[in-house]
Amino acid sequence: MADIYHVGPSLPVPRGRLHGEIRQRMMHTFRERSGLPLEDHGVVVLQGGKTPHLYNSDNEPLFRQEAFFQHLFGVNDREDCLGAVDLRTGRATLFVPRLPPEYAVWMGRILSPAELQARYAVEEVRYTDEVAEALEELAPPCLHVLDGGVNTDSGLPMPPVSFQGIENFKLEKEALYPVLCECRVFKSALEVEAMRYACQVASRAHVAVMQAVKPGMWEFQAESLYLHSIYAGGGCRLPHYTPIFAGGPNAAILHYGHAGAPNDRQLQDGELLLVDAGADYYRYSADITTTFPVNGRFTEQQKLVYEAVLAANRGVIAAMKPGVRWPDMQLLAERTILAALERGGLLRGDVADMLEARVGALFMPHGLGHLLGLDTHDVGGYLPGHPERPEGAGLNRLRTARVLEEGMVITVEPGCYFSRALLEPAFGDPRLSSFLVDTALRAFVDLGGVRIEDDVLITATGAESLCDVPRTVEEVEAVMAGAPWPPAAA
Ligand code: LEU
């Protein structure tokens, strides 16, 4: 079928069905919320992503569609479009730029509106210079737009929709943003299939790195093997977000890997490597973290921390189901890790008192996990009618405090780090220092830290990880010694 997205032998994605279902769901949600009679509903108008340029040069970085536009229309590979959905009829119209003849010379054949209509399976395709005319034909009471909707992770607003003649329409800017965010929180079966595929591709790449890493390799060389694996092995051209390949103490730097810290350390015998890397498939994100010893064998010290974090990851996934409050899962993870550190002689005192004093945030200064979807930190974390951002160190870093519901995909990424930047001030803070065994903790600083991250689907009765990587100490050591993954059937 003409509307199937795929990259060579990758997962076929039926655009028409996937986005048709999403548009239906949006209409349903909109109708339920507005309570207005159908004839009073307007037309949703979204602006697609624009041709990106590197500053004022003519260098055009690889295009990535704006996520709300991708969600409603599935036009992952075409810039400068607009799209409209009539909420009264469900009719979707895609507006594409009228391309000059030289486009064919530099960029490739210009597709006709009929070809584009088949490719994206929308009701109609017209040109962007016809938007006002086409909308006037629909005589809508108003246009629903996303203008100004604020992303709760970045604090940045959606840019306004613009087209010639927009001033002749009544714009309604409030209703659409929360509706579309809410729709993006719940993944359809076809969306889950695409995300499961991205997770499989990323999982295989994590295993490929585990099998190849050895002392003396540079972090970026491991990153390069990863990138090769997701693209050659899965058709995922991008990792979705900047990969973190953090050796030794670098693991305590939460967003290591950026341009100023570009995965450029040489990996040493005896240290851990933390790999936080995903994959982008049809704009859907995988987001997986593995942590393993560069030489293939955990030390006792590393095992203590690794098994504490693994117990937190496993314990949380086992407890997740509809109705569970996400901040409670953060507290469960903290409790598990703090109790293990206390047993290991790194902390002293009562774990309940530690939770109260927010000692957990000293070792896990980030949230336990975030919604995942078309964006790595997906939208919908804080919406009207849902819990607000909690208070307290660490908890206030949660990107959502929602109650879990079937169809959500959320990361579970407990970590335990030994960050000088946090520990040194804590040793001098009387509210925290009584819990800290100073000398024992100082001996762990070179270890850096451990994070173990799964992408988890909430089902009707529980939760299912979409990832498939070695997790126990035994599994990791076996794979690093050459055993296959998944393990050969017994
Ligand atoms: N993804 C985490 C967050 O919620 C950060 C990561 C570095 C542990 O921001």
Short mmCIF file of C-alpha atoms and ligand atoms in Angstrom, two decimals:
data_model
loop_
_atom_site.label_atom_id
_atom_site.label_comp_id
_atom_site.label_asym_id
_atom_site.label_seq_id
_atom_site.Cartn_x
_atom_site.Cartn_y
_atom_site.Cartn_z
CA MET A 1 0.00 0.00 0.00
CA ALA A 2 1.17 3.48 -0.83
CA ASP A 3 0.79 4.81 2.71
CA ILE A 4 3.20 2.37 4.37
CA TYR A 5 6.27 3.91 6.03
CA HIS A 6 9.32 1.70 6.20
CA VAL A 7 13.10 1.89 5.80
CA GLY A 8 14.13 -1.15 3.78
CA PRO A 9 13.23 -4.22 5.81
CA SER A 10 12.17 -2.27 8.92
CA LEU A 11 8.72 -2.44 10.55
CA PRO A 12 5.95 -1.38 8.11
CA VAL A 13 3.84 1.45 9.59
CA PRO A 14 0.39 1.99 8.02
CA ARG A 15 0.14 5.78 8.13
CA GLY A 16 -3.52 6.03 7.16
CA ARG A 17 -4.75 3.69 9.89
CA LEU A 18 -2.40 4.97 12.60
CA HIS A 19 -3.16 8.67 12.17
CA GLY A 20 -6.80 8.13 11.18
CA GLU A 21 -7.35 6.49 14.58
CA ILE A 22 -5.55 9.33 16.32
CA ARG A 23 -7.70 11.96 14.60
CA GLN A 24 -10.83 10.05 15.61
CA ARG A 25 -9.63 9.96 19.21
CA MET A 26 -8.90 13.68 19.14
CA MET A 27 -12.41 14.42 17.87
CA HIS A 28 -13.95 12.21 20.50
CA THR A 29 -11.94 13.86 23.31
CA PHE A 30 -12.72 17.32 22.00
CA ARG A 31 -16.47 16.62 21.82
CA GLU A 32 -16.53 15.11 25.29
CA ARG A 33 -14.75 18.09 26.80
CA SER A 34 -16.46 20.94 25.02
CA GLY A 35 -20.04 19.75 25.53
CA LEU A 36 -20.97 21.94 22.52
CA PRO A 37 -23.32 20.83 19.76
CA LEU A 38 -21.41 19.46 16.77
CA GLU A 39 -22.20 22.38 14.45
CA ASP A 40 -20.41 24.76 16.84
CA HIS A 41 -17.12 22.89 16.53
CA GLY A 42 -14.37 24.45 14.49
CA VAL A 43 -11.49 23.30 12.40
CA VAL A 44 -8.15 22.29 13.92
CA VAL A 45 -5.26 23.92 12.07
CA LEU A 46 -1.65 22.91 12.75
CA GLN A 47 1.56 24.27 11.34
CA GLY A 48 4.08 21.62 10.33
CA GLY A 49 7.80 21.94 10.92
CA LYS A 50 9.64 24.41 8.72
CA THR A 51 12.80 23.95 6.65
CA PRO A 52 15.58 24.19 9.22
CA HIS A 53 18.73 26.17 8.54
CA LEU A 54 21.97 26.25 10.46
CA TYR A 55 21.87 29.88 11.59
CA ASN A 56 21.97 32.06 8.47
CA SER A 57 23.78 29.55 6.29
CA ASP A 58 22.19 27.41 3.57
CA ASN A 59 23.10 24.26 5.49
CA GLU A 60 19.90 22.32 6.12
CA PRO A 61 20.14 19.83 8.99
CA LEU A 62 18.06 16.67 8.60
CA PHE A 63 14.37 17.55 8.93
CA ARG A 64 12.34 16.27 11.88
CA GLN A 65 8.61 16.90 11.85
CA GLU A 66 7.03 18.91 14.66
CA ALA A 67 5.59 16.32 17.05
CA PHE A 68 1.93 17.46 17.22
CA PHE A 69 1.84 17.64 13.43
CA GLN A 70 3.41 14.21 13.15
CA HIS A 71 0.84 12.85 15.59
CA LEU A 72 -2.19 14.06 13.62
CA PHE A 73 -0.90 13.73 10.05
CA GLY A 74 2.11 11.37 9.92
CA VAL A 75 3.99 13.59 7.49
CA ASN A 76 7.37 12.71 8.98
CA ASP A 77 9.37 13.51 5.85
CA ARG A 78 8.00 16.77 4.41
CA GLU A 79 8.61 20.29 5.66
CA ASP A 80 6.64 23.57 5.37
CA CYS A 81 3.18 21.95 5.43
CA LEU A 82 -0.01 22.87 7.23
CA GLY A 83 -2.83 20.52 8.14
CA ALA A 84 -6.49 20.90 9.00
CA VAL A 85 -9.06 18.58 10.56
CA ASP A 86 -12.72 19.59 10.52
CA LEU A 87 -14.05 18.54 13.93
CA ARG A 88 -17.59 18.33 12.55
CA THR A 89 -16.79 15.78 9.84
CA GLY A 90 -13.32 14.40 10.61
CA ARG A 91 -12.09 15.39 7.14
CA ALA A 92 -8.32 15.91 7.11
CA THR A 93 -6.67 18.23 4.60
CA LEU A 94 -2.93 18.44 4.11
CA PHE A 95 -1.48 21.62 2.63
CA VAL A 96 1.88 21.26 0.90
CA PRO A 97 4.16 23.93 -0.55
CA ARG A 98 3.99 24.52 -4.31
CA LEU A 99 7.55 23.56 -5.24
CA PRO A 100 9.55 25.28 -8.00
CA PRO A 101 10.73 23.16 -10.98
CA GLU A 102 14.37 23.26 -9.80
CA TYR A 103 13.33 21.29 -6.72
CA ALA A 104 13.36 18.25 -9.03
CA VAL A 105 17.01 18.96 -9.91
CA TRP A 106 18.31 19.42 -6.38
CA MET A 107 15.94 17.40 -4.21
CA GLY A 108 14.04 14.87 -6.34
CA ARG A 109 10.78 14.37 -8.21
CA ILE A 110 7.89 16.61 -7.21
CA LEU A 111 4.95 14.49 -6.13
CA SER A 112 1.47 15.42 -7.35
CA PRO A 113 -1.33 16.12 -4.86
CA ALA A 114 -2.88 12.74 -5.77
CA GLU A 115 0.38 10.93 -4.98
CA LEU A 116 0.70 12.80 -1.66
CA GLN A 117 -2.90 11.99 -0.79
CA ALA A 118 -2.17 8.29 -1.27
CA ARG A 119 1.11 8.51 0.65
CA TYR A 120 -0.38 10.15 3.74
CA ALA A 121 -3.92 8.75 3.40
CA VAL A 122 -5.69 12.05 4.13
CA GLU A 123 -9.01 13.10 2.55
CA GLU A 124 -7.51 15.93 0.53
CA VAL A 125 -4.19 17.54 -0.41
CA ARG A 126 -3.98 21.19 -1.47
CA TYR A 127 -1.26 23.84 -1.67
CA THR A 128 -0.26 26.11 1.20
CA ASP A 129 -1.16 29.19 -0.87
CA GLU A 130 -4.77 27.91 -0.82
CA VAL A 131 -5.20 27.53 2.96
CA ALA A 132 -7.48 30.55 3.48
CA GLU A 133 -9.59 29.66 0.46
CA ALA A 134 -9.94 26.02 1.52
CA LEU A 135 -10.87 26.97 5.10
CA GLU A 136 -13.41 29.54 3.93
CA GLU A 137 -15.15 26.79 1.97
CA LEU A 138 -15.63 24.98 5.29
CA ALA A 139 -17.11 28.13 6.93
CA PRO A 140 -15.93 27.11 10.42
CA PRO A 141 -17.18 28.94 13.54
CA CYS A 142 -13.51 29.14 14.59
CA LEU A 143 -10.05 27.69 14.03
CA HIS A 144 -8.60 25.73 16.94
CA VAL A 145 -4.83 26.33 17.12
CA LEU A 146 -1.97 25.37 19.47
CA ASP A 147 -0.54 28.91 19.60
CA GLY A 148 1.16 29.63 22.90
CA GLY A 149 0.65 26.18 24.50
CA VAL A 150 3.59 25.81 26.92
CA ASN A 151 5.77 22.69 27.13
CA THR A 152 6.09 21.75 30.81
CA ASP A 153 9.66 20.42 30.42
CA SER A 154 11.21 23.29 28.45
CA GLY A 155 8.84 26.12 29.37
CA LEU A 156 8.74 27.07 25.67
CA PRO A 157 5.52 28.07 23.89
CA MET A 158 4.20 26.64 20.60
CA PRO A 159 4.84 29.15 17.81
CA PRO A 160 1.72 30.69 16.23
CA VAL A 161 0.18 29.25 13.07
CA SER A 162 0.58 31.57 10.13
CA PHE A 163 -0.84 31.64 6.62
CA GLN A 164 -2.02 34.37 4.31
CA GLY A 165 -5.53 35.50 5.24
CA ILE A 166 -5.49 34.12 8.80
CA GLU A 167 -6.81 37.49 10.05
CA ASN A 168 -10.21 36.67 8.52
CA PHE A 169 -10.77 33.77 10.95
CA LYS A 170 -11.65 33.63 14.62
CA LEU A 171 -8.80 31.84 16.43
CA GLU A 172 -9.50 29.75 19.52
CA LYS A 173 -6.23 29.16 21.40
CA GLU A 174 -7.17 27.52 24.70
CA ALA A 175 -8.97 24.24 24.05
CA LEU A 176 -6.72 22.37 21.62
CA TYR A 177 -3.36 22.20 23.43
CA PRO A 178 -4.54 20.23 26.50
CA VAL A 179 -6.66 17.94 24.30
CA LEU A 180 -3.77 17.04 21.99
CA CYS A 181 -1.35 16.63 24.93
CA GLU A 182 -3.82 14.28 26.61
CA CYS A 183 -4.24 12.28 23.39
CA ARG A 184 -0.46 11.92 23.06
CA VAL A 185 -0.21 10.45 26.57
CA PHE A 186 -2.15 7.32 25.53
CA LYS A 187 -0.58 5.20 22.84
CA SER A 188 -2.70 3.24 20.38
CA ALA A 189 -1.84 -0.35 19.48
CA LEU A 190 -0.13 0.82 16.27
CA GLU A 191 1.88 3.44 18.15
CA VAL A 192 2.95 0.81 20.69
CA GLU A 193 4.04 -1.40 17.80
CA ALA A 194 6.29 1.37 16.44
CA MET A 195 7.69 2.08 19.91
CA ARG A 196 8.27 -1.62 20.55
CA TYR A 197 10.21 -1.74 17.30
CA ALA A 198 12.34 1.30 18.27
CA CYS A 199 13.03 -0.37 21.63
CA GLN A 200 14.05 -3.64 19.96
CA VAL A 201 16.45 -1.82 17.66
CA ALA A 202 17.94 0.17 20.54
CA SER A 203 18.16 -2.95 22.72
CA ARG A 204 20.16 -4.78 20.04
CA ALA A 205 22.50 -1.81 19.74
CA HIS A 206 23.07 -1.77 23.52
CA VAL A 207 24.00 -5.46 23.33
CA ALA A 208 26.32 -4.80 20.37
CA VAL A 209 28.18 -2.20 22.45
CA MET A 210 28.40 -4.52 25.48
CA GLN A 211 29.94 -7.19 23.29
CA ALA A 212 32.51 -4.86 21.72
CA VAL A 213 33.65 -2.62 24.57
CA LYS A 214 37.05 -3.17 26.14
CA PRO A 215 39.56 -1.18 28.16
CA GLY A 216 41.40 1.37 26.02
CA MET A 217 38.42 2.07 23.75
CA TRP A 218 37.18 5.67 23.72
CA GLU A 219 33.64 6.54 24.72
CA PHE A 220 32.91 7.97 21.27
CA GLN A 221 34.05 4.76 19.59
CA ALA A 222 31.44 2.87 21.59
CA GLU A 223 28.91 5.56 20.59
CA SER A 224 29.85 5.08 16.96
CA LEU A 225 29.21 1.31 17.15
CA TYR A 226 25.83 2.09 18.69
CA LEU A 227 24.84 4.51 15.94
CA HIS A 228 25.88 2.04 13.27
CA SER A 229 23.80 -0.66 14.88
CA ILE A 230 20.54 1.32 15.08
CA TYR A 231 20.82 2.53 11.48
CA ALA A 232 22.26 -0.48 9.66
CA GLY A 233 20.41 -2.93 11.87
CA GLY A 234 17.09 -1.14 12.24
CA GLY A 235 16.67 1.73 9.81
CA CYS A 236 16.76 4.25 12.65
CA ARG A 237 18.80 7.12 11.26
CA LEU A 238 18.79 9.11 14.48
CA PRO A 239 19.20 8.15 18.14
CA HIS A 240 16.37 10.68 19.01
CA TYR A 241 18.48 12.42 21.68
CA THR A 242 22.19 12.98 22.22
CA PRO A 243 23.65 9.64 23.38
CA ILE A 244 25.36 9.50 26.76
CA PHE A 245 28.42 7.21 26.83
CA ALA A 246 29.80 7.96 30.25
CA GLY A 247 32.83 6.04 31.52
CA GLY A 248 33.94 5.98 35.17
CA PRO A 249 33.22 9.21 37.08
CA ASN A 250 31.48 10.71 34.02
CA ALA A 251 28.41 8.58 34.80
CA ALA A 252 27.61 11.01 37.62
CA ILE A 253 27.17 13.79 35.03
CA LEU A 254 23.51 13.37 34.16
CA HIS A 255 23.53 14.85 30.66
CA TYR A 256 27.11 13.96 29.73
CA GLY A 257 27.69 13.60 25.99
CA HIS A 258 26.76 17.14 24.89
CA ALA A 259 29.09 19.23 22.71
CA GLY A 260 31.08 20.43 25.72
CA ALA A 261 31.56 16.89 27.11
CA PRO A 262 31.42 14.88 23.89
CA ASN A 263 31.96 11.26 25.03
CA ASP A 264 35.72 11.70 24.68
CA ARG A 265 37.22 9.80 27.62
CA GLN A 266 39.38 6.72 27.16
CA LEU A 267 37.77 3.81 29.02
CA GLN A 268 39.90 2.33 31.77
CA ASP A 269 40.19 -1.24 32.97
CA GLY A 270 38.07 -1.65 36.12
CA GLU A 271 35.57 1.12 35.49
CA LEU A 272 31.89 1.14 34.51
CA LEU A 273 30.39 2.49 31.30
CA LEU A 274 26.90 4.03 31.48
CA VAL A 275 25.12 4.07 28.11
CA ASP A 276 21.92 6.13 27.83
CA ALA A 277 20.95 5.93 24.17
CA GLY A 278 17.73 5.53 22.22
CA ALA A 279 16.50 5.23 18.67
CA ASP A 280 14.09 7.22 16.52
CA TYR A 281 11.65 5.22 14.43
CA TYR A 282 9.02 7.16 12.53
CA ARG A 283 9.61 9.92 15.11
CA TYR A 284 8.87 7.58 18.05
CA SER A 285 11.56 7.39 20.69
CA ALA A 286 13.21 4.56 22.51
CA ASP A 287 15.18 5.62 25.61
CA ILE A 288 17.27 2.90 27.24
CA THR A 289 20.11 2.95 29.77
CA THR A 290 22.50 0.10 30.47
CA THR A 291 25.51 0.19 32.80
CA PHE A 292 28.26 -2.43 32.61
CA PRO A 293 31.94 -2.98 33.47
CA VAL A 294 34.37 -2.05 30.70
CA ASN A 295 36.39 -5.25 31.28
CA GLY A 296 33.34 -7.50 31.50
CA ARG A 297 33.47 -8.28 35.27
CA PHE A 298 31.82 -6.27 38.03
CA THR A 299 33.88 -5.51 41.15
CA GLU A 300 32.22 -6.07 44.54
CA GLN A 301 31.84 -2.32 44.96
CA GLN A 302 30.19 -1.98 41.54
CA LYS A 303 27.92 -4.95 42.25
CA LEU A 304 26.64 -3.33 45.42
CA VAL A 305 25.50 -0.21 43.57
CA TYR A 306 24.35 -2.05 40.43
CA GLU A 307 22.19 -4.51 42.32
CA ALA A 308 20.64 -1.73 44.41
CA VAL A 309 19.60 0.12 41.25
CA LEU A 310 18.45 -3.07 39.53
CA ALA A 311 16.29 -3.93 42.54
CA ALA A 312 14.74 -0.45 42.33
CA ASN A 313 14.09 -0.82 38.58
CA ARG A 314 12.58 -4.30 38.97
CA GLY A 315 10.61 -3.43 42.11
CA VAL A 316 9.03 -0.39 40.46
CA ILE A 317 8.11 -2.25 37.26
CA ALA A 318 6.54 -5.03 39.35
CA ALA A 319 4.47 -2.46 41.28
CA MET A 320 3.29 -0.45 38.25
CA LYS A 321 -0.34 -0.76 37.17
CA PRO A 322 -3.30 1.52 36.53
CA GLY A 323 -4.15 3.58 39.61
CA VAL A 324 -0.59 3.85 40.95
CA ARG A 325 0.71 7.38 41.67
CA TRP A 326 4.02 8.03 39.93
CA PRO A 327 5.64 9.95 42.83
CA ASP A 328 5.01 6.88 45.00
CA MET A 329 7.15 4.88 42.57
CA GLN A 330 9.95 7.41 42.98
CA LEU A 331 9.77 6.93 46.75
CA LEU A 332 9.80 3.15 46.29
CA ALA A 333 12.94 3.41 44.15
CA GLU A 334 14.62 5.72 46.67
CA ARG A 335 13.72 3.44 49.57
CA THR A 336 15.21 0.43 47.77
CA ILE A 337 18.46 2.21 46.93
CA LEU A 338 18.89 3.89 50.33
CA ALA A 339 18.31 0.59 52.17
CA ALA A 340 20.99 -1.09 50.03
CA LEU A 341 23.46 1.74 50.67
CA GLU A 342 22.74 1.48 54.38
CA ARG A 343 23.38 -2.29 54.32
CA GLY A 344 26.60 -1.61 52.39
CA GLY A 345 27.88 0.73 55.11
CA LEU A 346 27.61 3.94 53.06
CA LEU A 347 24.70 5.38 55.03
CA ARG A 348 23.58 5.18 58.64
CA GLY A 349 20.18 5.68 60.24
CA ASP A 350 16.59 4.92 59.49
CA VAL A 351 15.51 4.80 55.84
CA ALA A 352 12.17 6.52 56.62
CA ASP A 353 14.10 9.43 58.17
CA MET A 354 16.35 9.53 55.10
CA LEU A 355 13.32 9.78 52.81
CA GLU A 356 11.94 12.58 54.95
CA ALA A 357 15.27 14.46 54.78
CA ARG A 358 15.35 13.84 50.98
CA VAL A 359 18.67 11.97 51.16
CA GLY A 360 17.48 10.06 48.08
CA ALA A 361 17.98 13.13 45.91
CA LEU A 362 21.64 13.20 46.87
CA PHE A 363 22.13 9.90 45.03
CA MET A 364 19.35 10.24 42.43
CA PRO A 365 19.00 13.94 41.67
CA HIS A 366 16.59 13.37 38.75
CA GLY A 367 13.05 12.05 38.39
CA LEU A 368 12.42 8.30 38.25
CA GLY A 369 11.07 8.51 34.71
CA HIS A 370 9.06 10.42 32.15
CA LEU A 371 6.35 9.85 29.56
CA LEU A 372 7.81 8.64 26.27
CA GLY A 373 6.47 8.93 22.73
CA LEU A 374 7.06 11.23 19.78
CA ASP A 375 9.24 13.28 22.11
CA THR A 376 11.77 11.68 24.44
CA HIS A 377 10.34 13.73 27.27
CA ASP A 378 6.80 13.44 25.99
CA VAL A 379 4.02 15.96 26.60
CA GLY A 380 1.13 15.60 29.03
CA GLY A 381 3.12 15.35 32.25
CA TYR A 382 1.34 18.23 33.94
CA LEU A 383 -2.12 19.06 32.62
CA PRO A 384 -5.12 20.77 34.25
CA GLY A 385 -7.07 18.22 36.28
CA HIS A 386 -3.99 16.13 37.08
CA PRO A 387 -1.57 16.28 40.02
CA GLU A 388 0.78 19.24 40.11
CA ARG A 389 4.57 19.06 40.33
CA PRO A 390 5.43 17.69 43.79
CA GLU A 391 7.70 19.49 46.24
CA GLY A 392 10.89 18.10 47.77
CA ALA A 393 14.36 17.58 46.32
CA GLY A 394 14.31 14.99 43.54
CA LEU A 395 10.52 14.70 43.51
CA ASN A 396 10.35 18.21 42.08
CA ARG A 397 12.35 16.92 39.11
CA LEU A 398 9.62 14.51 38.07
CA ARG A 399 8.37 15.33 34.58
CA THR A 400 4.98 13.96 35.55
CA ALA A 401 3.18 13.20 38.82
CA ARG A 402 0.22 11.49 37.15
CA VAL A 403 -1.66 8.43 38.21
CA LEU A 404 -0.73 5.58 35.85
CA GLU A 405 -3.33 4.54 33.27
CA GLU A 406 -3.47 1.84 30.64
CA GLY A 407 -1.79 2.85 27.38
CA MET A 408 0.84 5.16 28.86
CA VAL A 409 4.48 4.50 28.05
CA ILE A 410 6.84 5.78 30.72
CA THR A 411 10.54 5.29 31.42
CA VAL A 412 11.70 3.62 34.63
CA GLU A 413 15.23 4.89 35.18
CA PRO A 414 16.40 4.75 38.75
CA GLY A 415 20.02 5.72 39.26
CA CYS A 416 22.58 5.96 42.00
CA TYR A 417 25.46 8.37 41.47
CA PHE A 418 28.35 9.58 43.56
CA SER A 419 28.55 13.19 42.47
CA ARG A 420 31.23 15.34 44.09
CA ALA A 421 29.11 18.39 43.24
CA LEU A 422 26.34 17.08 45.52
CA LEU A 423 28.28 15.09 48.14
CA GLU A 424 30.80 17.74 49.16
CA PRO A 425 28.15 20.31 50.18
CA ALA A 426 26.10 17.52 51.84
CA PHE A 427 29.02 16.51 54.08
CA GLY A 428 28.82 20.04 55.48
CA ASP A 429 25.01 20.15 55.76
CA PRO A 430 23.85 19.12 59.24
CA ARG A 431 20.43 17.96 57.91
CA LEU A 432 22.16 15.39 55.68
CA SER A 433 25.60 14.69 57.12
CA SER A 434 24.32 12.60 60.06
CA PHE A 435 23.15 9.98 57.53
CA LEU A 436 26.39 9.94 55.52
CA VAL A 437 29.38 7.70 56.20
CA ASP A 438 31.89 10.16 54.86
CA THR A 439 34.93 7.89 54.42
CA ALA A 440 32.95 5.05 52.83
CA LEU A 441 31.23 7.40 50.39
CA ARG A 442 34.49 9.05 49.35
CA ALA A 443 35.76 5.63 48.30
CA PHE A 444 32.87 5.39 45.80
CA VAL A 445 33.35 8.70 44.01
CA ASP A 446 35.47 7.27 41.18
CA LEU A 447 32.76 4.70 40.47
CA GLY A 448 30.63 7.46 38.96
CA GLY A 449 27.24 5.85 39.05
CA VAL A 450 24.71 3.40 37.70
CA ARG A 451 21.43 4.00 35.86
CA ILE A 452 19.14 1.23 34.61
CA GLU A 453 16.36 2.39 32.31
CA ASP A 454 13.46 0.53 30.73
CA ASP A 455 10.61 1.84 28.58
CA VAL A 456 7.46 0.49 30.13
CA LEU A 457 3.91 0.14 28.77
CA ILE A 458 1.07 0.27 31.30
CA THR A 459 -1.36 -2.56 30.56
CA ALA A 460 -4.87 -3.20 31.94
CA THR A 461 -3.48 -5.11 34.91
CA GLY A 462 0.21 -4.22 35.22
CA ALA A 463 3.21 -3.12 33.19
CA GLU A 464 5.38 -4.52 30.44
CA SER A 465 8.90 -3.46 29.53
CA LEU A 466 9.42 -2.96 25.80
CA CYS A 467 13.20 -3.39 26.22
CA ASP A 468 15.20 -6.58 25.94
CA VAL A 469 18.75 -6.23 27.24
CA PRO A 470 20.84 -8.24 29.73
CA ARG A 471 20.09 -6.91 33.21
CA THR A 472 21.32 -9.17 36.00
CA VAL A 473 25.02 -9.21 36.86
CA GLU A 474 25.18 -12.78 35.53
CA GLU A 475 23.44 -11.90 32.25
CA VAL A 476 25.66 -8.87 31.64
CA GLU A 477 28.87 -10.78 32.40
CA ALA A 478 27.80 -13.72 30.21
CA VAL A 479 26.99 -11.50 27.21
CA MET A 480 30.26 -9.59 27.63
CA ALA A 481 32.09 -12.94 27.65
CA GLY A 482 30.51 -13.80 24.28
CA ALA A 483 27.20 -15.50 25.12
CA PRO A 484 24.36 -14.72 22.70
CA TRP A 485 21.48 -12.37 23.57
CA PRO A 486 18.68 -13.29 23.79
CA PRO A 487 20.13 -16.42 25.41
CA ALA A 488 20.01 -19.56 23.25
CA ALA A 489 16.97 -21.70 24.09
CA ALA A 490 17.86 -24.42 26.60
N1 LEU B 1 15.79 11.46 31.65
C1 LEU B 1 16.06 11.99 32.97
C2 LEU B 1 15.11 13.12 33.23
O1 LEU B 1 14.00 12.94 33.59
C3 LEU B 1 17.47 12.45 33.08
C4 LEU B 1 18.49 11.38 32.94
C5 LEU B 1 19.84 11.93 32.70
C6 LEU B 1 18.50 10.48 34.10
O2 LEU B 1 15.45 14.23 33.05
#
